[in-house]
Amino acid sequence: MNHYPLIVIPIKAFDLAKTRLGERLSPDHRSRLAQRLCERTLSFLARHFPEHDRLVVTASASIGDLAMAHGAQVLEEPGVDGLSQAASRAAAWARRHGYESQLLIPADIVQLDEQEIRRLLASFSGGPGVVICQANDGGTNALLTAPPDAMVFHFGLDSAAAHYAEARRRALPCRVLKLKNLSFDLDTPTDLSTLEALIQGNGSETLQELKTLWTPCMTPSEMAPRAAWRTTP
Ligand SMILES: Nc1nc2c(ncn2[C@@H]2O[C@H](COP(=O)(O)OP(=O)(O)OP(=O)(O)O)[C@@H](O)[C@H]2O)c(=O)[nH]1
Ligand SMILES: O=C(O)[C@H](O)COP(=O)(O)O
């Protein structure tokens, strides 16, 4: 049995991703943003959680190659069947491969924070159970299930409440966490405005780099030094 939770990252093909940003970003910018968020996620997990095996679930061969380049295993899904189906496929794979638990993390969290994820992992005391990190919009931005297939997945609108109800229905111990960074995923134009304000406020170098993806006139080399940082009008 593998005691470290398997980290599961579901990733939809980039050209199909971030459709809710359509009123703000072109298809090309959406695809590039989704890809960059994905690369950041895979690189972060490989760097900070090397002791955890990682499994990327995707229907995209190129994303599979990207995953393997970051040391993750790949579970190929036949098509884009939805996040819940991807999570279920991963749970079945995890069970078959001897994992006692899985931690699903989406590939669109703006700023992953090692201490937050370690706090989430520490809140799981072993044995059957569920830990939910609620997203700002009521969704689920990280979901630990032990065993991996402990319950049916209900990703979508207000999914944190749905996952909590499912865990209770099954009499599974369940923790719901609100973690500042892990609760912020980039879904809507409002999220994009929040990110722009964050960048303007204290734009860390890594966040400023994200903005270049939808501010075509800016490239990393053209970006003003942080002290003089200002957004284009
Ligand atoms: N493997 C897989 N991953 C998915 C699927 N749907 C969403 N995801 C991933 O799950 C995470 C959260 O998904 P969403 O917030 O719905 O992201 P999105 O689908 O790009 O956004 P919208 O197109 O605006 O709904 C992201 O990492 C997505 O890539 C799916 O059908 N299969
Ligand atoms: O939170 C969820 O259930 C999934 O991530 C989909 O919801 P989202 O698109 O709001 O993230």
CSV table of C-alpha atoms and ligand atoms in Angstrom, one decimal:
chain,number,residue,atom,x,y,z
A,1,MET,CA,0.0,0.0,0.0
A,2,ASN,CA,1.2,3.6,-0.7
A,3,HIS,CA,0.8,5.8,2.3
A,4,TYR,CA,1.5,9.1,0.6
A,5,PRO,CA,-1.7,10.4,-1.1
A,6,LEU,CA,-1.6,10.2,-4.8
A,7,ILE,CA,-1.8,13.8,-6.2
A,8,VAL,CA,-4.3,13.8,-9.0
A,9,ILE,CA,-4.3,16.7,-11.5
A,10,PRO,CA,-7.1,16.7,-14.0
A,11,ILE,CA,-6.3,18.7,-17.1
A,12,LYS,CA,-8.6,19.5,-20.0
A,13,ALA,CA,-7.1,20.2,-23.5
A,14,PHE,CA,-5.9,23.8,-23.4
A,15,ASP,CA,-8.0,24.8,-26.5
A,16,LEU,CA,-11.1,23.8,-24.7
A,17,ALA,CA,-10.2,25.4,-21.4
A,18,LYS,CA,-11.3,28.6,-19.6
A,19,THR,CA,-14.4,29.2,-21.8
A,20,ARG,CA,-15.9,31.4,-19.0
A,21,LEU,CA,-13.0,33.9,-19.7
A,22,GLY,CA,-14.3,34.2,-23.3
A,23,GLU,CA,-15.7,37.8,-22.8
A,24,ARG,CA,-12.3,39.0,-21.7
A,25,LEU,CA,-9.7,36.8,-23.6
A,26,SER,CA,-9.3,35.5,-27.1
A,27,PRO,CA,-9.3,31.7,-27.6
A,28,ASP,CA,-5.5,31.9,-28.1
A,29,HIS,CA,-5.0,33.8,-24.9
A,30,ARG,CA,-7.2,31.5,-23.0
A,31,SER,CA,-5.3,28.5,-24.3
A,32,ARG,CA,-2.0,30.1,-23.4
A,33,LEU,CA,-3.2,31.0,-19.9
A,34,ALA,CA,-4.5,27.5,-19.3
A,35,GLN,CA,-1.2,26.0,-20.4
A,36,ARG,CA,0.9,28.4,-18.3
A,37,LEU,CA,-1.2,27.7,-15.2
A,38,CYS,CA,-0.9,24.0,-15.9
A,39,GLU,CA,2.9,24.2,-16.3
A,40,ARG,CA,3.2,26.2,-13.0
A,41,THR,CA,1.1,23.6,-11.2
A,42,LEU,CA,3.1,20.6,-12.5
A,43,SER,CA,6.4,22.3,-11.8
A,44,PHE,CA,5.3,23.4,-8.3
A,45,LEU,CA,4.1,19.9,-7.3
A,46,ALA,CA,7.2,18.2,-8.7
A,47,ARG,CA,9.4,20.6,-6.7
A,48,HIS,CA,7.6,20.8,-3.4
A,49,PHE,CA,6.0,17.3,-3.2
A,50,PRO,CA,8.4,14.9,-4.8
A,51,GLU,CA,7.6,12.3,-2.2
A,52,HIS,CA,4.0,12.1,-3.6
A,53,ASP,CA,3.4,10.3,-6.9
A,54,ARG,CA,1.5,12.5,-9.3
A,55,LEU,CA,-1.1,11.4,-11.8
A,56,VAL,CA,-2.4,13.7,-14.6
A,57,VAL,CA,-5.8,12.7,-16.1
A,58,THR,CA,-6.2,14.0,-19.6
A,59,ALA,CA,-7.5,13.2,-23.1
A,60,SER,CA,-4.7,15.3,-24.6
A,61,ALA,CA,-1.5,13.5,-25.8
A,62,SER,CA,0.5,16.7,-25.6
A,63,ILE,CA,-0.6,17.3,-22.1
A,64,GLY,CA,0.4,13.8,-21.3
A,65,ASP,CA,3.9,14.5,-22.7
A,66,LEU,CA,4.0,17.7,-20.5
A,67,ALA,CA,3.0,15.7,-17.5
A,68,MET,CA,5.7,13.1,-18.0
A,69,ALA,CA,8.2,15.8,-18.5
A,70,HIS,CA,7.3,16.9,-15.0
A,71,GLY,CA,7.7,13.4,-13.5
A,72,ALA,CA,3.9,12.7,-13.4
A,73,GLN,CA,2.2,9.5,-14.6
A,74,VAL,CA,-0.6,9.9,-17.1
A,75,LEU,CA,-4.1,8.4,-17.1
A,76,GLU,CA,-5.6,8.9,-20.6
A,77,GLU,CA,-9.3,9.5,-20.7
A,78,PRO,CA,-11.2,8.7,-23.9
A,79,GLY,CA,-12.8,12.2,-24.1
A,80,VAL,CA,-13.7,15.3,-22.1
A,81,ASP,CA,-16.3,13.7,-19.9
A,82,GLY,CA,-16.2,16.2,-17.1
A,83,LEU,CA,-14.2,16.7,-14.0
A,84,SER,CA,-16.2,14.3,-11.8
A,85,GLN,CA,-15.7,11.5,-14.4
A,86,ALA,CA,-11.9,12.3,-14.5
A,87,ALA,CA,-11.8,12.2,-10.7
A,88,SER,CA,-13.6,8.8,-10.6
A,89,ARG,CA,-11.2,7.4,-13.2
A,90,ALA,CA,-8.3,8.5,-11.2
A,91,ALA,CA,-9.8,7.0,-8.0
A,92,ALA,CA,-10.2,3.6,-9.7
A,93,TRP,CA,-6.7,3.8,-11.0
A,94,ALA,CA,-5.3,4.8,-7.5
A,95,ARG,CA,-7.2,1.9,-5.9
A,96,ARG,CA,-5.8,-0.6,-8.4
A,97,HIS,CA,-2.3,0.7,-7.8
A,98,GLY,CA,-2.5,0.4,-4.0
A,99,TYR,CA,-2.9,4.0,-2.9
A,100,GLU,CA,-4.7,4.6,0.4
A,101,SER,CA,-5.8,8.1,-0.6
A,102,GLN,CA,-5.8,10.7,-3.4
A,103,LEU,CA,-5.6,14.5,-3.3
A,104,LEU,CA,-7.1,16.1,-6.4
A,105,ILE,CA,-5.8,19.5,-7.2
A,106,PRO,CA,-7.1,21.4,-10.3
A,107,ALA,CA,-4.5,23.0,-12.7
A,108,ASP,CA,-6.0,26.5,-12.5
A,109,ILE,CA,-5.1,27.7,-9.0
A,110,VAL,CA,-3.5,31.1,-9.3
A,111,GLN,CA,-0.9,30.7,-6.5
A,112,LEU,CA,-0.2,27.4,-5.0
A,113,ASP,CA,1.2,27.5,-1.5
A,114,GLU,CA,3.3,24.7,0.0
A,115,GLN,CA,2.3,25.4,3.6
A,116,GLU,CA,-1.4,25.4,2.8
A,117,ILE,CA,-1.2,22.0,1.0
A,118,ARG,CA,0.9,20.6,3.9
A,119,ARG,CA,-1.8,21.9,6.3
A,120,LEU,CA,-4.4,20.2,4.2
A,121,LEU,CA,-2.5,16.9,4.2
A,122,ALA,CA,-1.9,17.2,8.0
A,123,SER,CA,-5.6,17.5,8.6
A,124,PHE,CA,-6.1,14.0,7.3
A,125,SER,CA,-5.4,11.6,10.1
A,126,GLY,CA,-5.5,8.4,8.1
A,127,GLY,CA,-8.3,5.9,7.7
A,128,PRO,CA,-11.5,6.6,5.7
A,129,GLY,CA,-12.2,10.3,5.3
A,130,VAL,CA,-12.6,13.4,3.2
A,131,VAL,CA,-10.9,16.8,3.2
A,132,ILE,CA,-12.3,19.6,1.1
A,133,CYS,CA,-10.7,22.9,0.3
A,134,GLN,CA,-13.6,25.2,-0.6
A,135,ALA,CA,-13.1,27.6,-3.5
A,136,ASN,CA,-14.1,31.3,-3.3
A,137,ASP,CA,-17.0,30.5,-5.6
A,138,GLY,CA,-18.2,27.6,-3.5
A,139,GLY,CA,-16.5,25.0,-5.7
A,140,THR,CA,-13.9,22.5,-4.7
A,141,ASN,CA,-10.3,23.5,-5.2
A,142,ALA,CA,-8.7,20.5,-3.5
A,143,LEU,CA,-10.3,17.2,-2.5
A,144,LEU,CA,-8.6,14.5,-0.5
A,145,THR,CA,-10.5,11.1,-0.4
A,146,ALA,CA,-9.5,8.1,1.5
A,147,PRO,CA,-9.8,5.5,0.1
A,148,PRO,CA,-9.5,7.3,-3.3
A,149,ASP,CA,-12.9,6.0,-4.3
A,150,ALA,CA,-14.5,6.7,-0.9
A,151,MET,CA,-17.4,8.6,-2.6
A,152,VAL,CA,-19.0,9.8,-5.8
A,153,PHE,CA,-17.7,13.1,-7.1
A,154,HIS,CA,-19.9,16.1,-7.6
A,155,PHE,CA,-17.7,18.8,-9.2
A,156,GLY,CA,-19.6,21.8,-10.6
A,157,LEU,CA,-21.7,24.6,-9.1
A,158,ASP,CA,-21.4,24.7,-5.3
A,159,SER,CA,-19.5,21.4,-5.3
A,160,ALA,CA,-17.9,21.9,-1.9
A,161,ALA,CA,-21.4,21.7,-0.3
A,162,ALA,CA,-22.2,18.7,-2.5
A,163,HIS,CA,-19.0,16.9,-1.6
A,164,TYR,CA,-19.6,17.6,2.1
A,165,ALA,CA,-23.2,16.2,1.9
A,166,GLU,CA,-21.9,13.1,0.0
A,167,ALA,CA,-19.3,12.5,2.7
A,168,ARG,CA,-21.9,12.9,5.5
A,169,ARG,CA,-24.3,10.5,3.6
A,170,ARG,CA,-21.6,7.9,3.7
A,171,ALA,CA,-20.7,8.7,7.4
A,172,LEU,CA,-17.2,9.6,6.3
A,173,PRO,CA,-15.2,12.0,8.6
A,174,CYS,CA,-15.1,15.2,6.7
A,175,ARG,CA,-13.1,18.5,7.1
A,176,VAL,CA,-13.8,21.6,5.1
A,177,LEU,CA,-10.9,24.1,4.9
A,178,LYS,CA,-10.8,27.6,3.5
A,179,LEU,CA,-7.2,28.3,2.5
A,180,LYS,CA,-6.4,31.8,1.2
A,181,ASN,CA,-4.4,30.9,-1.9
A,182,LEU,CA,-5.8,27.4,-2.6
A,183,SER,CA,-9.3,28.9,-2.6
A,184,PHE,CA,-8.5,31.2,-5.6
A,185,ASP,CA,-8.8,29.5,-9.0
A,186,LEU,CA,-9.0,31.4,-12.3
A,187,ASP,CA,-12.5,30.8,-13.7
A,188,THR,CA,-14.3,34.0,-14.5
A,189,PRO,CA,-13.7,37.6,-15.7
A,190,THR,CA,-14.2,38.6,-12.0
A,191,ASP,CA,-11.3,36.3,-11.1
A,192,LEU,CA,-9.2,37.9,-13.8
A,193,SER,CA,-9.9,41.3,-12.4
A,194,THR,CA,-9.1,40.1,-8.9
A,195,LEU,CA,-5.8,38.7,-10.3
A,196,GLU,CA,-5.0,42.0,-12.0
A,197,ALA,CA,-5.6,43.9,-8.8
A,198,LEU,CA,-3.4,41.4,-6.9
A,199,ILE,CA,-0.6,42.0,-9.5
A,200,GLN,CA,-1.0,45.8,-9.2
A,201,GLY,CA,-1.0,45.6,-5.5
A,202,ASN,CA,2.0,43.4,-4.7
A,203,GLY,CA,2.6,41.7,-8.0
A,204,SER,CA,5.1,39.0,-7.3
A,205,GLU,CA,7.4,38.3,-10.2
A,206,THR,CA,5.6,35.0,-10.9
A,207,LEU,CA,2.2,36.7,-10.9
A,208,GLN,CA,3.4,39.5,-13.1
A,209,GLU,CA,4.6,36.9,-15.5
A,210,LEU,CA,1.0,35.5,-15.8
A,211,LYS,CA,-0.2,39.0,-16.9
A,212,THR,CA,2.0,38.9,-19.9
A,213,LEU,CA,-0.2,36.1,-21.2
A,214,TRP,CA,-3.2,38.4,-21.8
A,215,THR,CA,-1.4,41.7,-22.2
A,216,PRO,CA,0.1,41.1,-25.6
A,217,CYS,CA,2.0,44.4,-25.7
A,218,MET,CA,4.0,43.2,-22.7
A,219,THR,CA,6.7,40.6,-22.7
A,220,PRO,CA,8.7,39.6,-19.7
A,221,SER,CA,11.6,41.7,-21.0
A,222,GLU,CA,9.4,44.7,-21.5
A,223,MET,CA,7.9,44.5,-18.1
A,224,ALA,CA,8.7,47.5,-15.9
A,225,PRO,CA,10.8,46.8,-12.8
A,226,ARG,CA,8.6,45.9,-9.8
A,227,ALA,CA,9.2,49.3,-8.1
A,228,ALA,CA,7.7,51.1,-11.1
A,229,TRP,CA,5.1,48.5,-11.8
A,230,ARG,CA,2.0,49.9,-13.4
A,231,THR,CA,-0.6,48.3,-15.6
A,232,THR,CA,-1.1,49.4,-19.1
A,233,PRO,CA,-4.1,51.8,-19.4
B,1,LIG,N1,-9.2,15.5,-17.4
B,1,LIG,C1,-10.2,16.4,-17.3
B,1,LIG,N2,-10.0,17.6,-16.7
B,1,LIG,C2,-11.0,18.5,-16.6
B,1,LIG,C3,-12.2,18.3,-17.3
B,1,LIG,N3,-13.0,19.4,-17.1
B,1,LIG,C4,-12.2,20.3,-16.3
B,1,LIG,N4,-11.0,19.7,-16.1
B,1,LIG,C5,-9.9,20.3,-15.3
B,1,LIG,O1,-10.4,20.5,-14.0
B,1,LIG,C6,-9.9,21.8,-13.5
B,1,LIG,C7,-11.0,22.7,-13.1
B,1,LIG,O2,-11.8,22.8,-14.3
B,1,LIG,P1,-12.6,24.2,-14.6
B,1,LIG,O3,-12.6,25.2,-13.5
B,1,LIG,O4,-14.0,23.7,-15.0
B,1,LIG,O5,-11.8,24.7,-15.8
B,1,LIG,P2,-12.2,24.9,-17.3
B,1,LIG,O6,-13.0,23.7,-17.7
B,1,LIG,O7,-11.0,25.2,-18.1
B,1,LIG,O8,-13.1,26.2,-17.3
B,1,LIG,P3,-14.4,26.4,-18.1
B,1,LIG,O9,-14.2,26.0,-19.5
B,1,LIG,O10,-14.7,27.9,-18.0
B,1,LIG,O11,-15.5,25.6,-17.4
B,1,LIG,C8,-8.9,22.3,-14.6
B,1,LIG,O12,-7.6,21.8,-14.3
B,1,LIG,C9,-9.4,21.6,-15.8
B,1,LIG,O13,-8.4,21.5,-16.8
B,1,LIG,C10,-12.4,17.1,-17.9
B,1,LIG,O14,-13.5,16.8,-18.5
B,1,LIG,N5,-11.4,16.2,-17.9
B,2,LIG,O1,-14.9,23.4,-8.1
B,2,LIG,C1,-15.4,22.6,-8.9
B,2,LIG,O2,-16.4,21.9,-8.7
B,2,LIG,C2,-14.7,22.4,-10.2
B,2,LIG,O3,-13.4,23.1,-10.1
B,2,LIG,C3,-15.5,23.1,-11.3
B,2,LIG,O4,-15.9,24.4,-10.8
B,2,LIG,P1,-15.1,25.7,-11.1
B,2,LIG,O5,-15.2,25.8,-12.7
B,2,LIG,O6,-15.9,26.8,-10.5
B,2,LIG,O7,-13.7,25.6,-10.6
